[in-house]
Tab-separated table of C-alpha atoms in Angstrom:
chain	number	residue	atom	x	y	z
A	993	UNK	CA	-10.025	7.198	166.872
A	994	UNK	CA	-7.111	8.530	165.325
A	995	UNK	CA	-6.076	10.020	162.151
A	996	UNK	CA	-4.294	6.900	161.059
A	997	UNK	CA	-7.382	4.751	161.121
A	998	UNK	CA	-9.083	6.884	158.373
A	999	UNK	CA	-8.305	6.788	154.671
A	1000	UNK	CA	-9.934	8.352	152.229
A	1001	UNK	CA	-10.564	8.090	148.230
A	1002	UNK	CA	-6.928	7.433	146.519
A	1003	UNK	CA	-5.220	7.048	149.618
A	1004	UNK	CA	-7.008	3.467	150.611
A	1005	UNK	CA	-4.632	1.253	149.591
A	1006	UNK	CA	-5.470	-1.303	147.274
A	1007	UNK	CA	-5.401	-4.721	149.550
A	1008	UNK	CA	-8.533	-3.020	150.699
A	1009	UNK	CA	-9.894	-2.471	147.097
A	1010	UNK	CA	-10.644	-6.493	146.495
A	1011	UNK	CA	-10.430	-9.741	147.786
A	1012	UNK	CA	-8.951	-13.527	146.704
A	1013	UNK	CA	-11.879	-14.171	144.303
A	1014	UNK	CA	-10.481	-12.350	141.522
A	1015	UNK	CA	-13.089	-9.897	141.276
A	1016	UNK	CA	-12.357	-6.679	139.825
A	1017	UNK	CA	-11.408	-3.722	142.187
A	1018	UNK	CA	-13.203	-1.121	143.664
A	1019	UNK	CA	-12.019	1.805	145.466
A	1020	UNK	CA	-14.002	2.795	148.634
A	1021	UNK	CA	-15.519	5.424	149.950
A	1022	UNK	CA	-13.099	5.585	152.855
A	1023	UNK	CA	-11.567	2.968	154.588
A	1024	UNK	CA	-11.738	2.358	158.123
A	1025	UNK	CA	-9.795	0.510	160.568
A	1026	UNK	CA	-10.839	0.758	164.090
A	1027	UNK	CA	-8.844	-0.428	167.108
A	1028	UNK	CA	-11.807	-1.280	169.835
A	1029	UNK	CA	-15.320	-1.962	169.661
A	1030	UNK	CA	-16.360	1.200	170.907
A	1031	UNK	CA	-14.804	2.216	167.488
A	1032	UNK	CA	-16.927	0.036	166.149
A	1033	UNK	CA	-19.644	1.229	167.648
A	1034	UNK	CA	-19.476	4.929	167.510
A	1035	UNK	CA	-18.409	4.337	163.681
A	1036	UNK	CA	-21.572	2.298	162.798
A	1037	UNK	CA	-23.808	4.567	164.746
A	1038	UNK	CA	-22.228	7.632	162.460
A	1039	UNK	CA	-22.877	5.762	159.492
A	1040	UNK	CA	-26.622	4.815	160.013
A	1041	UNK	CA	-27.298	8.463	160.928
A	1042	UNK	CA	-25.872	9.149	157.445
A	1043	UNK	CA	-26.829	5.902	155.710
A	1044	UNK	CA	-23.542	5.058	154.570
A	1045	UNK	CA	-23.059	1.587	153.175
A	1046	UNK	CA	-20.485	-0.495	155.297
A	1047	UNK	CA	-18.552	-3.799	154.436
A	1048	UNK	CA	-16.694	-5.221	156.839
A	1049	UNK	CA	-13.435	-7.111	155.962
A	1050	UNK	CA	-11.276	-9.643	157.820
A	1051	UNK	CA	-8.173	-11.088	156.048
A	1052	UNK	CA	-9.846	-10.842	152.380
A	1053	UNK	CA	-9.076	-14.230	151.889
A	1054	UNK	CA	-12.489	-15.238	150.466
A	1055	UNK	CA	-13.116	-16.492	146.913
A	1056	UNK	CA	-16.708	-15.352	146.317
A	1057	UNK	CA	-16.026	-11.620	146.851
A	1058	UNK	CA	-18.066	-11.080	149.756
A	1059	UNK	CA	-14.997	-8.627	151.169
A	1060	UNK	CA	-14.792	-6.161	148.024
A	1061	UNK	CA	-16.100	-2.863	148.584
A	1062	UNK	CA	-18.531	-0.801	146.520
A	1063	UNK	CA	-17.593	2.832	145.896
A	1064	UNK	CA	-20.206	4.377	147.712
A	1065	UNK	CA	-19.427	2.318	150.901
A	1066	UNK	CA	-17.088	2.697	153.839
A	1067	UNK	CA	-14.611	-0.167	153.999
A	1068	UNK	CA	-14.387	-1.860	157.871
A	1069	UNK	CA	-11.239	-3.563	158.293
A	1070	UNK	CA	-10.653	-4.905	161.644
A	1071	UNK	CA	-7.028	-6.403	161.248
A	1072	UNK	CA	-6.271	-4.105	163.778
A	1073	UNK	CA	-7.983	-5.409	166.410
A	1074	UNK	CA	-6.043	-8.531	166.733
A	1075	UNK	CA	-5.737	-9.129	170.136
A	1076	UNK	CA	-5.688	-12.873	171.335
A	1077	UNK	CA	-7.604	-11.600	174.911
A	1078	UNK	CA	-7.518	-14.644	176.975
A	1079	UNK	CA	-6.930	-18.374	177.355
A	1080	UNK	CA	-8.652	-20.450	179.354
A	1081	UNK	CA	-7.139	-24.078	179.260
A	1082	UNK	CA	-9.041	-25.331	182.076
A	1083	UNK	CA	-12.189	-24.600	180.445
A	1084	UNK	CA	-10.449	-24.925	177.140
A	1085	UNK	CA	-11.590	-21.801	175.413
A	1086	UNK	CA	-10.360	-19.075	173.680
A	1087	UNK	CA	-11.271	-15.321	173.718
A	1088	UNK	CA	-9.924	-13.000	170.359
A	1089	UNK	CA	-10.601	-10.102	168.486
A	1090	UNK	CA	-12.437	-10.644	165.346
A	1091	UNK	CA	-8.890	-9.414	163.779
A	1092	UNK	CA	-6.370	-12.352	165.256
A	1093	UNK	CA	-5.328	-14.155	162.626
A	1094	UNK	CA	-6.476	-18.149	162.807
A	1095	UNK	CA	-2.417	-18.778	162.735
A	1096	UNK	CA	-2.184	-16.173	165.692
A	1097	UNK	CA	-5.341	-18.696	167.870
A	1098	UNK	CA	-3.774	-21.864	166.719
A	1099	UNK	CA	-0.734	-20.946	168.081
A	1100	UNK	CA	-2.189	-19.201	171.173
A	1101	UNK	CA	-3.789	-22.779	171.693
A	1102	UNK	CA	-0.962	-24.637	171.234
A	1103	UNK	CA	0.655	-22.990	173.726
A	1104	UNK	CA	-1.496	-23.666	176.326
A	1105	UNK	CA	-1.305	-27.346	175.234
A	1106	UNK	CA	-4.656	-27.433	173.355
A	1107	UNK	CA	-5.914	-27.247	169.655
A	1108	UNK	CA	-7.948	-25.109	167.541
A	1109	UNK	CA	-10.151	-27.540	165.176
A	1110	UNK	CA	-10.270	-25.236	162.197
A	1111	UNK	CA	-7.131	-25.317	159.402
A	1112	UNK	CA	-6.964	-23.574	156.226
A	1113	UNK	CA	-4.354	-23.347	153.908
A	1114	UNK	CA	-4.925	-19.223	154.504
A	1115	UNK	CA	-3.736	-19.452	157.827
A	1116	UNK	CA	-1.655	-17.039	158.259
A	1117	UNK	CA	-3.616	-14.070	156.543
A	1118	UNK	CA	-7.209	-14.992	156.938
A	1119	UNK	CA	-9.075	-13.544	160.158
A	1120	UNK	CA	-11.215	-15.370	162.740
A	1121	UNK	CA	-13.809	-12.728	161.819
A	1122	UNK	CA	-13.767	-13.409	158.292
A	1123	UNK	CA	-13.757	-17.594	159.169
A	1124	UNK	CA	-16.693	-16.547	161.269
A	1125	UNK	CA	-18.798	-14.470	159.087
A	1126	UNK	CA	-18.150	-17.424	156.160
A	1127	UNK	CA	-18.608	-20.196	158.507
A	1128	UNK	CA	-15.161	-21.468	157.064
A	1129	UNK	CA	-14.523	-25.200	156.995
A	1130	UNK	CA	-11.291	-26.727	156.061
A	1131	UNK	CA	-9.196	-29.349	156.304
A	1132	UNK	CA	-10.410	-30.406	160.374
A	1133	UNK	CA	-14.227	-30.571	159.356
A	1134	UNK	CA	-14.359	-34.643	159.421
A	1135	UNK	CA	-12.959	-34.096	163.187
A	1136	UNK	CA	-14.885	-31.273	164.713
A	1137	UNK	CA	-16.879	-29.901	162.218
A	1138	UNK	CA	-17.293	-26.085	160.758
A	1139	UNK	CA	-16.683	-23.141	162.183
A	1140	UNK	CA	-19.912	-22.830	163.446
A	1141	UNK	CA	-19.087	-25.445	165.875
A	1142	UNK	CA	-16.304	-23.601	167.502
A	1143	UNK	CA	-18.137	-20.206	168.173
A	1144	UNK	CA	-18.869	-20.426	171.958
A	1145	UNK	CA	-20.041	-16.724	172.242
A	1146	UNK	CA	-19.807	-13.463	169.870
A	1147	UNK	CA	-19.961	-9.554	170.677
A	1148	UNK	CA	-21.529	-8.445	167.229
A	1149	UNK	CA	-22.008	-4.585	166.770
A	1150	UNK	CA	-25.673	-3.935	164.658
A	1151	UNK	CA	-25.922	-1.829	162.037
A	1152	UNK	CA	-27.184	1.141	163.805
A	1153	UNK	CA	-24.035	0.805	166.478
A	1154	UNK	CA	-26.044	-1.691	169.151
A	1155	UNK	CA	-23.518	-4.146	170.815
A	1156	UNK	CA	-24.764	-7.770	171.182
A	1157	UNK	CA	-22.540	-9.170	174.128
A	1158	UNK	CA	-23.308	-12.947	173.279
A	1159	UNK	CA	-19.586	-13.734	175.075
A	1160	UNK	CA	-21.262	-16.734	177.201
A	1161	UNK	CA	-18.818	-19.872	177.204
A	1162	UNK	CA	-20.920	-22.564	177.704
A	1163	UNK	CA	-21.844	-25.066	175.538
A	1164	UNK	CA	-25.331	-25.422	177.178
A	1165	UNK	CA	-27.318	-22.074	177.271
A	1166	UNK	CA	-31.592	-22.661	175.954
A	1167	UNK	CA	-32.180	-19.263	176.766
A	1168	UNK	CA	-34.569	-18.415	173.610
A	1169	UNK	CA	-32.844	-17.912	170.028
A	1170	UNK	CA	-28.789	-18.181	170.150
A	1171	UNK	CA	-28.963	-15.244	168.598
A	1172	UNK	CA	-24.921	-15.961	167.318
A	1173	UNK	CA	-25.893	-18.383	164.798
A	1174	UNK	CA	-27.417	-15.807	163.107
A	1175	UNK	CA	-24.251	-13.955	162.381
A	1176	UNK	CA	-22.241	-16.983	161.544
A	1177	UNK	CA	-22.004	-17.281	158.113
A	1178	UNK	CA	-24.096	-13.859	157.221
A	1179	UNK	CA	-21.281	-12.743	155.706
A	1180	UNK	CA	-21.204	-9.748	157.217
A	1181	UNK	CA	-24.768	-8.926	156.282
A	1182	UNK	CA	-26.178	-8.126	159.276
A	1183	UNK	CA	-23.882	-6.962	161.769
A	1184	UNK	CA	-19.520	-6.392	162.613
A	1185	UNK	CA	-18.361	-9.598	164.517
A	1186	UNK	CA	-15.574	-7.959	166.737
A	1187	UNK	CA	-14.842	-10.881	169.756
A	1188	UNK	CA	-15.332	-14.328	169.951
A	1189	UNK	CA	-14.798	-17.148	172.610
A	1190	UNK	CA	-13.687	-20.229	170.692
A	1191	UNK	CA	-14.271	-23.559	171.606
A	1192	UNK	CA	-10.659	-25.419	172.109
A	1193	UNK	CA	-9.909	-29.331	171.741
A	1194	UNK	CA	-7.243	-31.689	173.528
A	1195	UNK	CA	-3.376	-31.466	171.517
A	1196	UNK	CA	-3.103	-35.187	169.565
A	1197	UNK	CA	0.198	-36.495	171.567
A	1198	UNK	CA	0.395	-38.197	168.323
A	1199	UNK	CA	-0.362	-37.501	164.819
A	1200	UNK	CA	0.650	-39.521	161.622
A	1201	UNK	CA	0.459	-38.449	158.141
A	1202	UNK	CA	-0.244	-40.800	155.112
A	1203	UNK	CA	-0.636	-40.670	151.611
A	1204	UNK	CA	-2.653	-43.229	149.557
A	1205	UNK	CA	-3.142	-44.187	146.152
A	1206	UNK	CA	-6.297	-45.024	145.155
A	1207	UNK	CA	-7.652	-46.581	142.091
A	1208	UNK	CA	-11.026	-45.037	141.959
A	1209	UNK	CA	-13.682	-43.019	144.007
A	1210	UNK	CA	-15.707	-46.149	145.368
A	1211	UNK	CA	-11.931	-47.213	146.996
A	1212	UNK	CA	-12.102	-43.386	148.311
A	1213	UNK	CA	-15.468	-43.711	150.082
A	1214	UNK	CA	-14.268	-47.046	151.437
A	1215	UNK	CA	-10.711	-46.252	153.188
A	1216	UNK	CA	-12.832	-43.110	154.904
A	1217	UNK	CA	-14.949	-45.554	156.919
A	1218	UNK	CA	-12.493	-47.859	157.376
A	1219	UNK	CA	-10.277	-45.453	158.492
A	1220	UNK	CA	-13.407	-44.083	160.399
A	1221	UNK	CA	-14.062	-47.723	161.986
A	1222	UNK	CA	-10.534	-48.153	162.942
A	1223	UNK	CA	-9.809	-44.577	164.562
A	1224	UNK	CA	-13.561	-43.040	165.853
A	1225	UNK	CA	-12.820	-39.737	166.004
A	1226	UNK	CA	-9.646	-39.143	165.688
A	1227	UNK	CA	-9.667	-39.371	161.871
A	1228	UNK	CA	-7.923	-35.429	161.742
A	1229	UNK	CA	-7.956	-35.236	157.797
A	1230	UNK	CA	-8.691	-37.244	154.895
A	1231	UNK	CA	-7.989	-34.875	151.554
A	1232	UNK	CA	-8.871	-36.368	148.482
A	1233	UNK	CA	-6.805	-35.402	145.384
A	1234	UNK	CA	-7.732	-36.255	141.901
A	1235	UNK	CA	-4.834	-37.019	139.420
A	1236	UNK	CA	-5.067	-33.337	137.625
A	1237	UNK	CA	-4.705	-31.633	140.646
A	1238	UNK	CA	-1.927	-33.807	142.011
A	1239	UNK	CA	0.416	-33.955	139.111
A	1240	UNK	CA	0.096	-30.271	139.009
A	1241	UNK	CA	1.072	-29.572	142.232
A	1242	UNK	CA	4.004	-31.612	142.414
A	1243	UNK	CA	5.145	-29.756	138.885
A	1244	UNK	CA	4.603	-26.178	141.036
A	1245	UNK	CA	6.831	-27.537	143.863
A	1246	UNK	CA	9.311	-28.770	141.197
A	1247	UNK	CA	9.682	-32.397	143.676
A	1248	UNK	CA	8.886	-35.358	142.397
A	1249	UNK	CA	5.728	-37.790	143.638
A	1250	UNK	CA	6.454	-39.812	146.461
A	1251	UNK	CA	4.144	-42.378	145.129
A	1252	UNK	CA	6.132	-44.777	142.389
A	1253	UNK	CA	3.519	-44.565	139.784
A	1254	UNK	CA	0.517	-42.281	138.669
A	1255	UNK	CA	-2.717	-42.799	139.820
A	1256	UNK	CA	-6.295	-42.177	139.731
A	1257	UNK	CA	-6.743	-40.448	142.910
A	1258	UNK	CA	-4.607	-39.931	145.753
A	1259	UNK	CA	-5.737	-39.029	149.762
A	1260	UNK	CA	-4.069	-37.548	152.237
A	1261	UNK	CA	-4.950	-38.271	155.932
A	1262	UNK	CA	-4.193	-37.237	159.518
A	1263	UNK	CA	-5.001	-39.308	162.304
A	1264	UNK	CA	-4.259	-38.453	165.863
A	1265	UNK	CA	-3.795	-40.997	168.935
A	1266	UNK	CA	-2.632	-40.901	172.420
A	1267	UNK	CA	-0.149	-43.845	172.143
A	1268	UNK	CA	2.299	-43.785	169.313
A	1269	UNK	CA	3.187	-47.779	169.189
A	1270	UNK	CA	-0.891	-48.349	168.721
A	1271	UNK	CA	-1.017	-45.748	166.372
A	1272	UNK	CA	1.235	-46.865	163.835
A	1273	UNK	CA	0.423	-50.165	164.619
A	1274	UNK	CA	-3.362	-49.370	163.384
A	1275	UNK	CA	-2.710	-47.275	160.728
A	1276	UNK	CA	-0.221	-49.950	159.191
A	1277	UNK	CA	-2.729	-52.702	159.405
A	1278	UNK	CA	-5.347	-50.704	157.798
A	1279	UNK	CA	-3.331	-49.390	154.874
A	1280	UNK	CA	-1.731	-53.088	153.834
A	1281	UNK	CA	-5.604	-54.845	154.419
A	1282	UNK	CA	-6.570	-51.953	152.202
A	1283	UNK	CA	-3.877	-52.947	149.595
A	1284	UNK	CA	-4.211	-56.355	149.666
A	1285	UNK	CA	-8.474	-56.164	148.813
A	1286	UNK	CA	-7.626	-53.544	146.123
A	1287	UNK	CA	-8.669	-50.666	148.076
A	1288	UNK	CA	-5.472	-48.687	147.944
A	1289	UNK	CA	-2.904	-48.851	145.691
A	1290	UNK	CA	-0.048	-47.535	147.106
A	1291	UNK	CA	0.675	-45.644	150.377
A	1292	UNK	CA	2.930	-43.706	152.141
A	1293	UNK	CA	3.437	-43.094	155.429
A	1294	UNK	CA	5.477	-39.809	157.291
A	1295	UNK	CA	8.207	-40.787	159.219
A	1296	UNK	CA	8.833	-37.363	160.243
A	1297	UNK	CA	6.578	-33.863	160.762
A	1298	UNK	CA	9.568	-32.718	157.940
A	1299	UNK	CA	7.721	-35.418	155.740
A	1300	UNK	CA	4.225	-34.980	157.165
A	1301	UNK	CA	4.696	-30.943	156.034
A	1302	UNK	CA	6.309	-32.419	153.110
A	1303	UNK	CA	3.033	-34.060	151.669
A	1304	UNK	CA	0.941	-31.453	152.983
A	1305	UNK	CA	2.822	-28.701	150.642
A	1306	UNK	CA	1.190	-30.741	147.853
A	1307	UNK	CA	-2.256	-30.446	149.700
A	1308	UNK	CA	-1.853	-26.453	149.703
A	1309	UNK	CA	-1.164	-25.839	146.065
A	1310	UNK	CA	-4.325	-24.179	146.123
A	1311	UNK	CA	-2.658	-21.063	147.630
A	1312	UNK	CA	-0.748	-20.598	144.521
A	1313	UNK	CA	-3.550	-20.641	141.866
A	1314	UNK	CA	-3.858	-16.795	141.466
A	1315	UNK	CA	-0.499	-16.497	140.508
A	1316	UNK	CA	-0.280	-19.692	138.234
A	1317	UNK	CA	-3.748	-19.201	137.009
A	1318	UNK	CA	-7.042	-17.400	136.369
A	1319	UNK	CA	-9.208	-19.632	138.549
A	1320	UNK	CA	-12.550	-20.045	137.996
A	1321	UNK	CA	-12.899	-21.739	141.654
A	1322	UNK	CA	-15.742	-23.648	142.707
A	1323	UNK	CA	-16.864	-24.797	146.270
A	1324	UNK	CA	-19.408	-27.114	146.076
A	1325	UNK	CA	-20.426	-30.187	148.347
A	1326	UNK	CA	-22.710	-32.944	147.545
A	1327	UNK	CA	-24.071	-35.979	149.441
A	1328	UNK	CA	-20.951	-38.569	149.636
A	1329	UNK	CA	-21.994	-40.969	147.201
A	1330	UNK	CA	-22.769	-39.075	144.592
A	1331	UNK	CA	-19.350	-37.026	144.499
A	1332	UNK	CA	-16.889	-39.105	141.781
A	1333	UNK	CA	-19.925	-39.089	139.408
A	1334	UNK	CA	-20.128	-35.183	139.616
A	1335	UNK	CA	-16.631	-34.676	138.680
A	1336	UNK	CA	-16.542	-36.853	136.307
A	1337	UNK	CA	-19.773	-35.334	134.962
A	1338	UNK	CA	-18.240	-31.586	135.147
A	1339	UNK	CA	-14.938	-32.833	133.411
A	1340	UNK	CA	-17.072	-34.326	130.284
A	1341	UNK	CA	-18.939	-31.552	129.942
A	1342	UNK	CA	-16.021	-29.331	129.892
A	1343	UNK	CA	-14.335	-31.084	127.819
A	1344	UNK	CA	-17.514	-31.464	125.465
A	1345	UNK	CA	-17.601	-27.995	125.102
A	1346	UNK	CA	-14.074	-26.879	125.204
A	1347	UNK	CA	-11.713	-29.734	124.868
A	1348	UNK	CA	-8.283	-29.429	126.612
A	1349	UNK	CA	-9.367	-27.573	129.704
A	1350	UNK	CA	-7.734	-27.411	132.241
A	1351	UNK	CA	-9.526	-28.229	134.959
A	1352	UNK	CA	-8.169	-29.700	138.820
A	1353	UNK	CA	-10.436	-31.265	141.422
A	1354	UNK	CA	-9.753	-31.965	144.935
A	1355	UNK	CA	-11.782	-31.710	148.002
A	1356	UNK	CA	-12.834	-32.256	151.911
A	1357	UNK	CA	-14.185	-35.777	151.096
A	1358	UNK	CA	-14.925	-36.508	154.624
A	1359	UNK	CA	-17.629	-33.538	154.941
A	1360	UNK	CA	-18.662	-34.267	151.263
A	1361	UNK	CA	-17.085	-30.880	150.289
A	1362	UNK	CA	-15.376	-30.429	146.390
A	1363	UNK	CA	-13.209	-28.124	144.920
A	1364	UNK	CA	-13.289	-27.785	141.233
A	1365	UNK	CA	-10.661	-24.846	139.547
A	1366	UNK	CA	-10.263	-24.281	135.831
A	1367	UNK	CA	-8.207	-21.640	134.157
A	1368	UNK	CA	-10.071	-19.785	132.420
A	1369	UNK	CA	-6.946	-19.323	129.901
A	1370	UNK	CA	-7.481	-22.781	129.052
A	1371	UNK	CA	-10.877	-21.564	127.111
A	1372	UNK	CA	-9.965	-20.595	123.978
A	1373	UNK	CA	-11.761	-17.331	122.892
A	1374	UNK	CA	-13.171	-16.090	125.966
A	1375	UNK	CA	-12.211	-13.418	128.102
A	1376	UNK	CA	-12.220	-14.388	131.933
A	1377	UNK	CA	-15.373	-13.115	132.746
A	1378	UNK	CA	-17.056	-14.813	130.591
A	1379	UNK	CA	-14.463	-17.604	130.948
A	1380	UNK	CA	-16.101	-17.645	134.471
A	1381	UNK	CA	-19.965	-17.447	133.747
A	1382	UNK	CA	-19.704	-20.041	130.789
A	1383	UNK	CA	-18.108	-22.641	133.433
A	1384	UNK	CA	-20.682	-22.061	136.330
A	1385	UNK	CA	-23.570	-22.162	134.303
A	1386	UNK	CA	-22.719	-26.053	133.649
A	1387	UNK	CA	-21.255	-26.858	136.635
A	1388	UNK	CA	-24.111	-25.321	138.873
A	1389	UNK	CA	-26.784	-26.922	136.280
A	1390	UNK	CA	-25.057	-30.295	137.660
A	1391	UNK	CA	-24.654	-29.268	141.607
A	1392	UNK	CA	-28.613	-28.299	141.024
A	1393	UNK	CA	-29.885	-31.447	139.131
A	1394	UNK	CA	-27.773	-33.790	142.348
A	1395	UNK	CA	-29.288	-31.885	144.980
A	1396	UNK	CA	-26.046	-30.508	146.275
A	1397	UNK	CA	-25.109	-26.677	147.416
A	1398	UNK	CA	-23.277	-23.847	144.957
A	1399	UNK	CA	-21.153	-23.076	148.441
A	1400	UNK	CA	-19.690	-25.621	150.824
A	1401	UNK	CA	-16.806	-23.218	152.772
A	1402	UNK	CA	-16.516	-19.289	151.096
A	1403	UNK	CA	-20.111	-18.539	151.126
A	1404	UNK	CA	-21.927	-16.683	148.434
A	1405	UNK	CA	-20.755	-12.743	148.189
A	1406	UNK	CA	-21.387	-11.317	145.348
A	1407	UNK	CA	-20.056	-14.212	142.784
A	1408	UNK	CA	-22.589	-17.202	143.158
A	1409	UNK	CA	-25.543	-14.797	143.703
A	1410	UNK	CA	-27.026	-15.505	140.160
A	1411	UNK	CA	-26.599	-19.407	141.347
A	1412	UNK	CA	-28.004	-19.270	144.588
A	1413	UNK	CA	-31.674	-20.325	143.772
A	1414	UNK	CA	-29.745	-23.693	142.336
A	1415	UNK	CA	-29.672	-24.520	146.227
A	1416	UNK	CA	-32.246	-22.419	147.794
A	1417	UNK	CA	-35.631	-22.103	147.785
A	1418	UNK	CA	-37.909	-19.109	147.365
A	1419	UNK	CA	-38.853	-19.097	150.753
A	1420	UNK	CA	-35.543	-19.772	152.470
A	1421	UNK	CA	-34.533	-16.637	150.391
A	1422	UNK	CA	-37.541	-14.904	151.713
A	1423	UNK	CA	-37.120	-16.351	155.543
A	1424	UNK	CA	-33.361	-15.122	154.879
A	1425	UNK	CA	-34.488	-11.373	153.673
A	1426	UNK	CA	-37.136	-11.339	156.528
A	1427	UNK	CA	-34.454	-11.168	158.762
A	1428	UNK	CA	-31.805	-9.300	157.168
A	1429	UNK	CA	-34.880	-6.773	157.299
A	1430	UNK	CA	-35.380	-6.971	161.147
A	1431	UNK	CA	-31.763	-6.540	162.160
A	1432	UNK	CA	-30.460	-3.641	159.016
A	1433	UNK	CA	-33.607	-2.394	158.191
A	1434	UNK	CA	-32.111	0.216	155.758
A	1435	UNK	CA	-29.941	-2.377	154.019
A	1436	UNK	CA	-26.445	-0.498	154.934
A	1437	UNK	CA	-24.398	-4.086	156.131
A	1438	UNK	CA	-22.380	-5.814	153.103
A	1439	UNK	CA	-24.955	-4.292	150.525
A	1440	UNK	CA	-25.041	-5.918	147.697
A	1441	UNK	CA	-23.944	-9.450	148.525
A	1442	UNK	CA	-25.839	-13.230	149.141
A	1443	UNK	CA	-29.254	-11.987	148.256
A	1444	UNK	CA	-29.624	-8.189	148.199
């Protein structure tokens, strides 16, 4: 390994101090970029001899601070092993380094004609490690599901340097435990993801982009499954955007709505065919039978992927709350039904408490998955921090009370780990710590973060 893969003390630089969550900064140890998974390897073997604390770190794109170091700890960054390895478009899979970029595999894929079913608006920065070890969903979810359901095969390195070469590309293989699943989503608590073999999907030959008005969330839950009835599984998207988010975004991009008038609640959705004639045909005929029974209020539909990108920039503004904002971020999901009721709820009792918050809500509503943010400078007389605790210890109360999770996409790190027993039990937390036990039985991977 050479000299330029080590940094130590002041000289880590400090991308490699934090991560997207806002939490406060913390200088390493040392920092560590290998270029192999020998490195790997030989570098995790060095530091269980020594029992040096080790957090790995993809693209540092997450917003529950499961990337930021802790000073004692040596910082594992593996954006430089970025290699896209192989494509295989007869089988359609895809072989990368934990450090390729998901911009760098969607791109790989589309250039062998084929998809990859995970989007994010982090695309170009976050790392299929990172997705990986947070079991990342996005804006594909109601299509093909999590990330989770990508992963053909891992190579993990353990904590005391043992390589697990899980690289298998099938999708049948009852061999005992798939001992991948346990990595996916560990946040990097219980081993260094450093190759995967992703699963790859058939290119649309058509996609069309729409945006709808809605008048309320009962007209939401009832375009999804007509639009579900009318195009079985090829429904790419369907992003659900309340007013306060919407209006907001359009101010950031400075454009004005392409809807005529203000509404409740605006979606937008993808939905990919073979043929383009039946396509728009179908998504025409849907759209005006939802207008004419009050469904939808309004709609627009792309004419153009200029337009299509055009609507999605709205979609994204998400990507510009840290510099518009101090976000207090939350990733919840929640069983369909019961999701317009919980924002309302969370909005009232903002408001209750400190009226004219700002507060935007938008979300995955296919895969029951909501994003609340509020700006914590929209609290009067609290610092963020506490900004930040005072808004998740009513919003959690409510995700606890409905039976819903504290963490739909970004996991749990080290911000939702006083919330985590709002959707966990005792002994899933136990189950969970029995096995963090058996695989980093001294505790050295991602200290500090979920549970420990």
């Amino acid at each position: 390994m050479g000299p330029d893969a080590v940094a130590l003390g002041e000289a880590v630089p400090a991308a490699f101090c934090t991560d997207w969550s806002g939490a406060p900064p913390v200088r390493p140890r040392a920092l560590l970029r290998p270029r192999s998974t020998r490195e790997v390897a030989a570098a995790l073997r060095i530091c269980h001899a020594h029992r040096v604390p080790v957090v790995p770190q993809g693209g540092r794109t997450g917003l529950a601070g499961g990337a930021v170091p802790r000073a004692d700890a040596l910082a594992f960054s593996l954006d430089r092993m970025d290699a896209i390895e192989a494509v295989d478009a007869a089988a359609a899979t895809l072989t990368a380094q934990a450090g390729a970029t998901l911009q760098a595999v969607q791109q790989a894929a589309e250039g062998a004609g084929l998809r990859f079913g995970v989007d994010l608006g982090a695309r170009g920065t976050c790392q299929i490690g990172g997705n990986i070890a947070t079991n990342a969903g996005g804006n594909g979810v109601v299509q093909f599901g999590m990330m989770r359901e990508q992963v053909l095969g891992l190579e993990v390195v353990l904590a005391d340097g043992t390589v697990l070469p899980m690289l298998r590309p099938m999708l049948k293989n009852n061999t005992g435990y798939d001992l991948k699943q346990f990595f996916i989503g560990a946040e990097g608590t219980l081993g260094v993801v450093t190759r995967a073999v992703l699963r790859l999907r058939p290119a649309p030959q058509e996609l069309r982009t729409a945006l709808v008005a809605l008048p309320d969330y009962p007209a939401a839950v009832a375009l999804l499954q007509r639009l579900q009835a009318a195009f079985p599984g090829a429904l790419a998207a369907f992003e659900l955007m309340w007013a306060d988010f919407f209006t907001t975004s359009l101010a950031w991009l400075n454009q004005p709505s392409p809807l005529a008038l203000e509404h409740p609640l605006a979606v937008l959705v993808d939905v990919a065919g073979g043929d383009a004639a039946a396509l728009d045909a179908g998504l025409q005929a849907v759209l005006e039978q939802a207008m004419e029974q009050g469904v939808a209020a309004d709609a627009v539909i792309a004419q153009s992927q200029a337009q299509a990108r055009s609507l999605w920039r709205i979609r994204e503004a998400p990507t510009q709350f840290p510099a518009r904002m101090e976000p207090v971020n939350f990733d919840v999901s929640l069983p369909l039904a019961d999701i317009g009721g919980f924002a309302e709820r969370c909005v009232q009792a903002l408001a209750q408490r400190w009226p004219g918050h700002r507060t935007l809500r938008f979300g995955h509503l296919g895969d029951g998955n909501l994003h609340l943010t509020t700006d914590a400078r929209s609290l009067p007389g609290l610092a963020c921090v506490e900004a930040a605790h005072a808004v998740e210890g009513i919003v959690y109360a409510l995700v606890e009370e409905m039976g819903g999770s504290v963490s739909a996409e970004h996991g749990i790190g080290t911000h939702k780990k006083p919330w985590l027993d709002a959707s966990r039990t005792p002994q899933e937390v136990q189950a969970m710590r029995a096995i963090k036990r058996a695989l980093d039985p001294l505790g050295l991977m991602n200290p500090g973060k979920i549970f420990d």
